[in-house]
Amino acid sequence: MIMPSTRRAILRAAVLIAVPAAIVTAAVEQNAPVVPADTLISGFKQTYPASVSDAVELVTGQSGTMRHDMKLVTGKAMVGRAVTSLARPAPPEAATPALATKHSVEMIDEAQAGEVGVIVMEGTLDIAAMGNLMGTAATVRGMAGMVLDGAIRDVWDMRRMGLTVYARSATPSTAVGHYATVAKNVPVECAGVTVRPGDIIVADEDGVVVVPQERAQEVLRKAKEIDDRERGMFPFIREHKSLQKAIELFNRI
């Protein structure tokens, strides 16, 4: 049997533990980056990258899907507007710690919550575009994630912090002494697709799709049409046990 005095002591201890925890939680919520309202981003979050990929091609006549080796390394599906950085090979004296990632660091430090960082390492998949220091900064800035035409390193730590990263490879090799960034927030060629600041990135485990910002409304409308059509096909296939009949009726595969 627990004595009343002991019970009161236990309750006081529970309160002392719970109150600081509540204070910390509130402080984290107050300091969390606020993602600006963007109806297009919200719309693309309700569709699928596969549908968006088809829609981009139907609307623009060109593929918006990055190469097959641009894969999800850590994190989850994401949608956000692009901010960019470009890096090129450089001699050691021009690839110092300050210069190797200069524009990438500035791009991350200036990013708005919900944006997607796109870093292109021209000519290599064997040099890391970013590691856990840049990953930490991207996380606290509230970025939706990163897309790397190059390598990622410190994968274990990116996974621990929960940052979403798509990359074409992984390596422990540093950019210092080998590469230097040359520009930020400029159009870049990332895994076969042009990405401009403000374009919309839609990505999941299938891969990464780039939506040109000036055609985004049309692409979203078409992607929703595709989703709606496929939602009608699933029950038809289950009922009639025929994919061929579904394709003939819905003109979709």
mmCIF file with all atom_site columns, N, CA, C and O in Angstrom, residues 10 144 177 181:
data_model
loop_
_atom_site.group_PDB
_atom_site.id
_atom_site.type_symbol
_atom_site.label_atom_id
_atom_site.label_alt_id
_atom_site.label_comp_id
_atom_site.label_asym_id
_atom_site.label_entity_id
_atom_site.label_seq_id
_atom_site.pdbx_PDB_ins_code
_atom_site.Cartn_x
_atom_site.Cartn_y
_atom_site.Cartn_z
_atom_site.occupancy
_atom_site.B_iso_or_equiv
_atom_site.pdbx_formal_charge
_atom_site.auth_seq_id
_atom_site.auth_comp_id
_atom_site.auth_asym_id
_atom_site.auth_atom_id
_atom_site.pdbx_PDB_model_num
ATOM 1  N N  . ILE A 1 10  ? 5.278  11.317 -5.441  1.00 0.00 ? 10  ILE A N  1
ATOM 2  C CA . ILE A 1 10  ? 5.314  10.806 -6.812  1.00 0.00 ? 10  ILE A CA 1
ATOM 3  C C  . ILE A 1 10  ? 4.627  11.772 -7.768  1.00 0.00 ? 10  ILE A C  1
ATOM 4  O O  . ILE A 1 10  ? 5.116  12.065 -8.864  1.00 0.00 ? 10  ILE A O  1
ATOM 5  N N  . ALA A 1 144 ? 12.343 21.404 -47.375 1.00 0.00 ? 144 ALA A N  1
ATOM 6  C CA . ALA A 1 144 ? 11.636 20.151 -47.653 1.00 0.00 ? 144 ALA A CA 1
ATOM 7  C C  . ALA A 1 144 ? 12.619 19.025 -47.919 1.00 0.00 ? 144 ALA A C  1
ATOM 8  O O  . ALA A 1 144 ? 12.329 17.859 -47.645 1.00 0.00 ? 144 ALA A O  1
ATOM 9  N N  . GLY A 1 177 ? 39.418 20.834 -52.089 1.00 0.00 ? 177 GLY A N  1
ATOM 10 C CA . GLY A 1 177 ? 40.595 20.468 -52.847 1.00 0.00 ? 177 GLY A CA 1
ATOM 11 C C  . GLY A 1 177 ? 40.308 20.001 -54.253 1.00 0.00 ? 177 GLY A C  1
ATOM 12 O O  . GLY A 1 177 ? 41.236 19.794 -55.039 1.00 0.00 ? 177 GLY A O  1
ATOM 13 N N  . THR A 1 181 ? 32.051 25.861 -55.760 1.00 0.00 ? 181 THR A N  1
ATOM 14 C CA . THR A 1 181 ? 30.784 26.342 -56.299 1.00 0.00 ? 181 THR A CA 1
ATOM 15 C C  . THR A 1 181 ? 31.019 27.637 -57.066 1.00 0.00 ? 181 THR A C  1
ATOM 16 O O  . THR A 1 181 ? 31.917 28.418 -56.734 1.00 0.00 ? 181 THR A O  1
#
